[in-house]
Coordinates of C-alpha atoms and ligand atoms in Angstrom, one line a residue:
M1 CA 94.6 116.5 58.6
A2 CA 93.2 112.6 58.8
R3 CA 94.6 110.7 61.6
K4 CA 96.7 108.4 60.8
A5 CA 96.3 104.0 62.1
V6 CA 98.1 101.1 61.4
I7 CA 96.5 97.9 62.0
T8 CA 98.1 94.6 61.3
A9 CA 96.7 91.9 59.5
G10 CA 94.0 94.6 59.0
T11 CA 92.9 92.6 54.9
G12 CA 90.5 90.5 56.3
G13 CA 88.9 88.5 59.7
I14 CA 88.6 91.1 62.7
G15 CA 91.3 93.5 61.6
L16 CA 89.3 94.3 58.4
E17 CA 86.6 95.2 60.0
T18 CA 88.3 97.1 62.8
A19 CA 90.1 99.3 59.8
L20 CA 86.4 99.6 58.4
G21 CA 85.7 100.9 62.6
L22 CA 88.7 103.4 62.6
T23 CA 87.5 104.4 58.9
E24 CA 84.6 105.8 60.3
A25 CA 85.9 107.3 63.2
G26 CA 88.1 109.7 60.5
Y27 CA 91.3 107.4 61.0
A28 CA 93.3 107.2 56.9
V29 CA 94.4 103.9 57.5
T30 CA 96.6 101.6 56.8
V31 CA 96.1 98.1 56.5
V32 CA 98.8 95.1 56.9
G33 CA 98.2 91.4 55.4
R34 CA 100.7 88.9 52.9
N35 CA 98.9 88.5 50.0
A36 CA 98.8 92.1 47.9
Q37 CA 95.0 91.1 46.0
R38 CA 93.8 90.6 49.2
G39 CA 95.2 94.5 50.4
A40 CA 93.8 95.6 47.1
K41 CA 90.9 94.7 47.7
A42 CA 90.5 95.6 51.1
V43 CA 90.9 99.2 50.4
E44 CA 88.8 99.4 47.8
T45 CA 86.1 97.9 51.0
I46 CA 87.4 100.4 53.5
N47 CA 87.5 103.7 51.1
A48 CA 84.1 102.8 50.0
R49 CA 83.1 103.1 53.2
G50 CA 84.3 106.7 53.5
G51 CA 87.3 108.0 51.3
E52 CA 90.1 107.4 49.5
T53 CA 92.4 107.5 52.3
A54 CA 92.9 103.6 52.9
R55 CA 96.1 102.1 51.9
F56 CA 97.8 98.7 52.4
L57 CA 101.4 97.7 52.8
Q58 CA 103.2 94.3 52.2
A59 CA 104.5 92.7 55.0
D60 CA 104.9 88.7 56.3
L61 CA 104.7 89.2 59.4
A62 CA 105.6 86.2 60.3
S63 CA 109.2 87.5 59.8
L64 CA 111.0 89.9 62.3
D65 CA 113.2 91.2 59.5
A66 CA 109.7 92.0 57.6
V67 CA 109.1 94.2 61.2
R68 CA 111.6 95.7 61.3
A69 CA 111.4 97.0 57.9
L70 CA 107.5 97.7 58.5
A71 CA 108.9 99.6 61.4
A72 CA 111.5 101.5 58.9
R73 CA 109.2 102.8 56.5
I74 CA 106.3 103.9 58.8
T75 CA 109.1 105.5 60.6
A76 CA 109.7 107.2 57.8
E77 CA 106.7 109.2 57.2
G78 CA 106.8 110.6 61.1
E79 CA 104.2 110.9 63.2
L80 CA 101.5 107.4 63.7
D81 CA 98.6 107.9 66.2
V82 CA 97.3 105.4 66.2
L83 CA 98.7 101.2 66.4
I84 CA 97.1 98.2 66.5
N85 CA 98.4 95.0 66.7
N86 CA 95.6 92.8 65.1
V87 CA 98.2 89.5 63.9
G88 CA 97.6 86.3 65.4
A89 CA 98.1 83.2 64.6
M90 CA 98.0 79.8 65.7
F91 CA 99.4 76.8 64.3
A92 CA 97.9 72.9 64.2
Q93 CA 101.5 71.5 64.1
H94 CA 104.5 72.7 66.7
T95 CA 106.1 75.4 63.6
R96 CA 109.2 77.0 64.5
I97 CA 110.5 80.4 62.0
G98 CA 113.4 81.2 62.7
G99 CA 114.5 78.6 64.9
V100 CA 112.2 80.5 67.5
E101 CA 108.4 78.8 68.2
A102 CA 106.3 80.1 65.3
S103 CA 102.4 81.1 67.9
Y104 CA 105.8 82.9 69.8
V105 CA 106.9 84.8 67.1
V106 CA 103.7 86.1 65.2
N107 CA 101.3 85.9 68.3
H108 CA 104.2 87.9 70.5
L109 CA 108.2 89.4 69.3
S110 CA 106.5 90.1 66.4
P111 CA 103.6 92.8 67.8
Y112 CA 106.2 93.5 70.7
L113 CA 109.0 94.6 68.0
L114 CA 106.7 96.8 65.7
T115 CA 105.3 98.1 69.1
E116 CA 109.2 99.3 70.1
S117 CA 110.7 100.3 66.6
L118 CA 107.2 102.6 65.6
L119 CA 107.4 103.8 70.0
P120 CA 109.1 107.6 68.7
V121 CA 106.7 108.6 66.4
L122 CA 103.4 107.2 68.2
T123 CA 101.4 110.3 69.7
G124 CA 98.1 108.5 70.0
R125 CA 97.8 105.2 71.7
V126 CA 99.0 101.1 70.9
V127 CA 96.1 98.4 70.5
N128 CA 97.4 95.2 71.5
V129 CA 94.8 92.1 70.3
T130 CA 94.0 89.4 72.7
S131 CA 92.0 86.2 73.9
S132 CA 90.4 84.5 76.4
A133 CA 92.5 81.4 75.1
V134 CA 94.9 83.1 78.0
V135 CA 93.4 81.1 80.1
V136 CA 94.4 77.9 79.0
A137 CA 97.7 78.9 79.4
K138 CA 101.2 77.1 80.6
K139 CA 102.3 79.6 83.1
A140 CA 106.1 79.2 82.6
F141 CA 107.7 82.3 81.1
D142 CA 110.9 81.7 81.3
S143 CA 111.9 79.6 77.9
V144 CA 110.0 80.6 74.7
E145 CA 108.4 76.8 74.7
P146 CA 106.6 75.7 77.5
P147 CA 107.1 72.3 78.9
G148 CA 104.9 69.6 77.7
G149 CA 103.6 68.3 74.6
Y150 CA 102.3 70.2 71.5
Y151 CA 98.9 71.5 71.4
G152 CA 98.3 74.5 69.5
F153 CA 95.5 76.3 71.4
H154 CA 97.3 76.3 74.4
W155 CA 100.7 77.2 73.1
Y156 CA 98.4 79.9 70.5
G157 CA 97.3 80.3 74.4
R158 CA 100.6 81.5 76.4
A159 CA 102.2 83.7 74.0
K160 CA 98.7 85.8 73.7
L161 CA 99.2 85.6 77.7
V162 CA 103.3 86.5 77.6
N163 CA 102.0 89.2 75.3
L164 CA 99.2 90.9 77.5
A165 CA 102.2 90.6 80.6
Y166 CA 104.1 92.5 77.5
T167 CA 101.0 94.9 77.2
L168 CA 100.6 95.7 81.4
D169 CA 104.1 95.9 81.4
L170 CA 104.6 98.9 79.0
A171 CA 101.7 100.5 79.9
G172 CA 103.8 100.6 83.7
R173 CA 106.9 101.6 81.8
Q174 CA 105.7 104.8 80.4
T175 CA 103.3 106.8 80.2
R176 CA 103.9 109.2 77.0
V177 CA 101.9 106.2 74.8
P178 CA 98.5 104.8 76.4
V179 CA 98.6 100.6 75.4
I180 CA 95.5 98.8 76.0
A181 CA 94.4 95.5 75.3
A182 CA 91.5 94.2 73.8
D183 CA 90.1 90.6 73.2
P184 CA 87.8 90.4 70.2
G185 CA 85.8 87.0 71.5
A186 CA 85.4 84.9 69.1
A187 CA 84.4 85.0 65.5
A188 CA 84.2 83.3 62.3
T189 CA 87.2 83.8 60.5
D190 CA 90.3 82.3 58.5
M191 CA 91.5 81.7 62.1
T192 CA 89.1 79.9 63.0
D193 CA 88.0 77.4 60.4
G194 CA 91.2 76.7 59.9
T195 CA 92.2 75.5 63.4
L196 CA 89.5 74.8 65.9
R197 CA 88.4 72.1 63.7
D198 CA 90.8 70.1 65.0
P199 CA 90.9 68.3 68.0
K200 CA 94.6 67.6 68.0
M201 CA 94.4 71.7 68.8
V202 CA 94.0 70.5 72.4
S203 CA 95.3 68.7 74.9
P204 CA 94.7 64.9 75.5
A205 CA 92.7 65.7 78.5
L206 CA 90.3 67.9 76.7
R207 CA 90.5 65.7 73.9
L208 CA 88.5 63.0 75.9
L209 CA 85.5 66.0 75.6
W210 CA 85.9 66.4 72.0
P211 CA 82.3 66.2 71.1
V212 CA 81.7 68.8 73.7
V213 CA 84.8 70.8 73.4
G214 CA 84.8 71.0 69.7
Y215 CA 80.7 72.1 69.5
T216 CA 81.9 74.9 72.7
F217 CA 84.4 76.5 69.9
E218 CA 81.8 76.3 66.5
R219 CA 79.0 77.3 68.6
A220 CA 81.5 80.6 70.4
T221 CA 83.2 80.9 66.7
S222 CA 79.7 81.4 64.6
R223 CA 80.3 85.1 66.0
A224 CA 80.5 87.9 63.4
A225 CA 83.5 89.3 62.6
S226 CA 82.3 92.6 62.6
E227 CA 80.9 92.2 66.3
A228 CA 84.2 91.0 67.5
A229 CA 85.8 94.3 66.2
R230 CA 83.8 96.4 68.5
S231 CA 85.8 95.9 71.4
P232 CA 89.4 96.9 69.4
I233 CA 87.2 100.2 67.9
R234 CA 86.7 100.8 70.8
A235 CA 90.5 100.2 72.4
A236 CA 92.0 102.6 69.5
T237 CA 88.9 105.3 69.7
D238 CA 87.4 105.8 73.3
D239 CA 90.4 108.5 74.5
T240 CA 88.4 107.8 78.5
L241 CA 90.4 104.5 78.4
P242 CA 93.3 104.6 81.0
T243 CA 96.5 102.9 79.5
G244 CA 96.3 99.1 81.3
T245 CA 92.7 98.7 80.4
V246 CA 91.9 95.0 79.0
L247 CA 88.4 95.6 77.2
G248 CA 86.8 92.2 76.7
S249 CA 84.9 90.7 74.4
R250 CA 81.6 93.0 75.4
A251 CA 84.0 95.7 74.5
T252 CA 84.0 96.6 78.6
P253 CA 86.7 96.6 81.0
A254 CA 87.7 93.3 82.3
K255 CA 90.0 91.9 85.1
P256 CA 93.3 90.9 83.6
H257 CA 94.7 87.4 83.6
R258 CA 96.4 87.9 87.0
A259 CA 99.9 86.7 85.5
A260 CA 99.8 88.5 82.9
T261 CA 100.1 91.8 86.4
D262 CA 102.8 89.3 88.0
P263 CA 106.4 92.0 87.5
R264 CA 108.4 88.6 87.6
V265 CA 106.6 87.2 84.4
Q266 CA 106.6 90.6 82.7
Q267 CA 110.6 90.8 84.0
A268 CA 111.0 87.0 82.6
V269 CA 108.7 88.2 79.2
R270 CA 111.1 91.5 78.9
R271 CA 114.3 89.4 79.0
L272 CA 113.0 86.7 76.5
S273 CA 111.9 89.0 74.1
E274 CA 114.9 91.4 73.9
R275 CA 117.2 88.1 73.7
H276 CA 115.0 87.0 70.5
A277 CA 113.8 90.3 68.4
P278 CA 116.5 92.4 69.3
L279 CA 115.7 96.3 68.8
D280 CA 119.1 97.0 67.0
H281 CA 119.4 93.8 65.2
V282 CA 120.7 94.8 61.7
P283 CA 119.0 92.3 59.3
D284 CA 121.8 91.3 57.1
G285 CA 122.7 93.4 53.7
V286 CA 120.7 96.2 55.6
S287 CA 123.5 98.7 55.9
N288 CA 123.1 100.6 59.2
Ligands
NAP301 N1 88.9 84.8 65.4 C1 88.3 84.6 67.3 O1 87.6 83.8 67.3 C2 89.8 85.2 67.8 C3 89.1 85.2 69.1 C4 90.2 85.6 69.7 C5 91.0 86.4 69.6 N2 91.4 87.2 67.8 C6 92.9 87.7 67.3 O2 92.0 88.6 67.1 C7 93.1 88.6 65.9 C8 92.5 89.2 64.5 O3 91.9 87.3 64.4 P1 91.3 86.9 63.1 O4 90.3 86.0 63.6 O5 90.7 87.9 62.6 O6 92.2 85.7 61.8 P2 92.7 86.2 60.8 O7 91.6 85.0 60.3 O8 93.8 85.3 60.5 O9 92.9 87.2 60.1 C9 93.2 87.4 58.9 C10 94.0 88.5 58.2 O10 95.5 88.3 58.7 C11 95.9 88.5 58.2 N3 97.6 87.8 58.6 C12 97.6 86.3 59.0 N4 98.9 86.4 58.7 C13 99.7 87.3 58.7 C14 100.8 87.8 58.2 N5 101.9 86.4 58.9 N6 101.7 88.2 58.2 C15 100.5 89.4 57.9 N7 99.0 89.2 57.9 C16 98.6 88.1 58.2 C17 95.6 87.9 56.8 O11 96.0 88.9 55.6 P3 97.1 87.8 54.5 O12 96.4 85.9 54.3 O13 96.9 88.8 52.8 O14 98.6 87.9 54.9 C18 94.3 88.6 56.7 O15 94.0 90.1 56.7 C19 94.2 87.8 66.2 O16 95.0 88.4 66.9 C20 93.5 86.4 67.1 O17 94.6 86.3 68.3 C21 90.8 86.5 67.3

């Protein structure tokens, strides 16, 4: 039987290209997204590359209840070889979901909760998709929202840094399932087209340099999503990579951001994650 992989946000962008790569490597892939039509089209595209094994599961991964329901469904099916937490989002406006800041929910709490919930059935590995935007993050980890004004790109980078700290913490806490972080590098996708063209996404200091910053973003994000997917594909399929490896945008091991390796940061991240995405939470209307 084919090995099974789940790829979140796998119906478009880097996620779809990752799903294609895993299909070519012989995996039966499940792609998760919000839009059923997009899901059906993705399944058609993937199956055209290899067999009839792909399927779509609908879930809005910005909803922690939807993440719990997705995890319950996958768990009921038994063992899972690979989980690729590819979902990510950048928000132009300061937004909250269920009272919690949206970048933090989608880029960290959602993949955290899915991973922790699926650990008992995982047999292969976890890949968490990270970003070089971690370098612009405010190094404050005791609260969901960092101090200072809201700048979408910086808060996105901070949520990705939080998730990277979680990734390395999980790799250190257990050895049964290898955990790898993969930075795809910039690429032309819905996410970058919709957000990185607005100077309000960056801090006032960088806004002053917008002609340079905007041009740099535009050039970097002209890269194809298929090229960006090389890093997560390698992370998922190269069994020689030790747990805790961070792959850079060229799909080769890179030095992790220092803050993500700090045990105090990892502890703070664990505390906040447990508080805002409790594993024993039962959604309203669902009995235990
Ligand atoms: N693009 C870049 O330059 C870049 C650079 C570094 C890192 N990354 C990281 O790479 C990953 C993929 O990025 P991308 O640029 O390919 O993103 P993207 O363009 O937003 O990805 C599109 C896919 O995400 C799905 N999706 C979006 N929000 C979702 C949600 N709430 N629940 C479920 N599915 C959702 C979409 O399906 P539906 O619309 O049907 O939901 C679609 O399948 C992210 O983690 C991102 O942070 C990207």
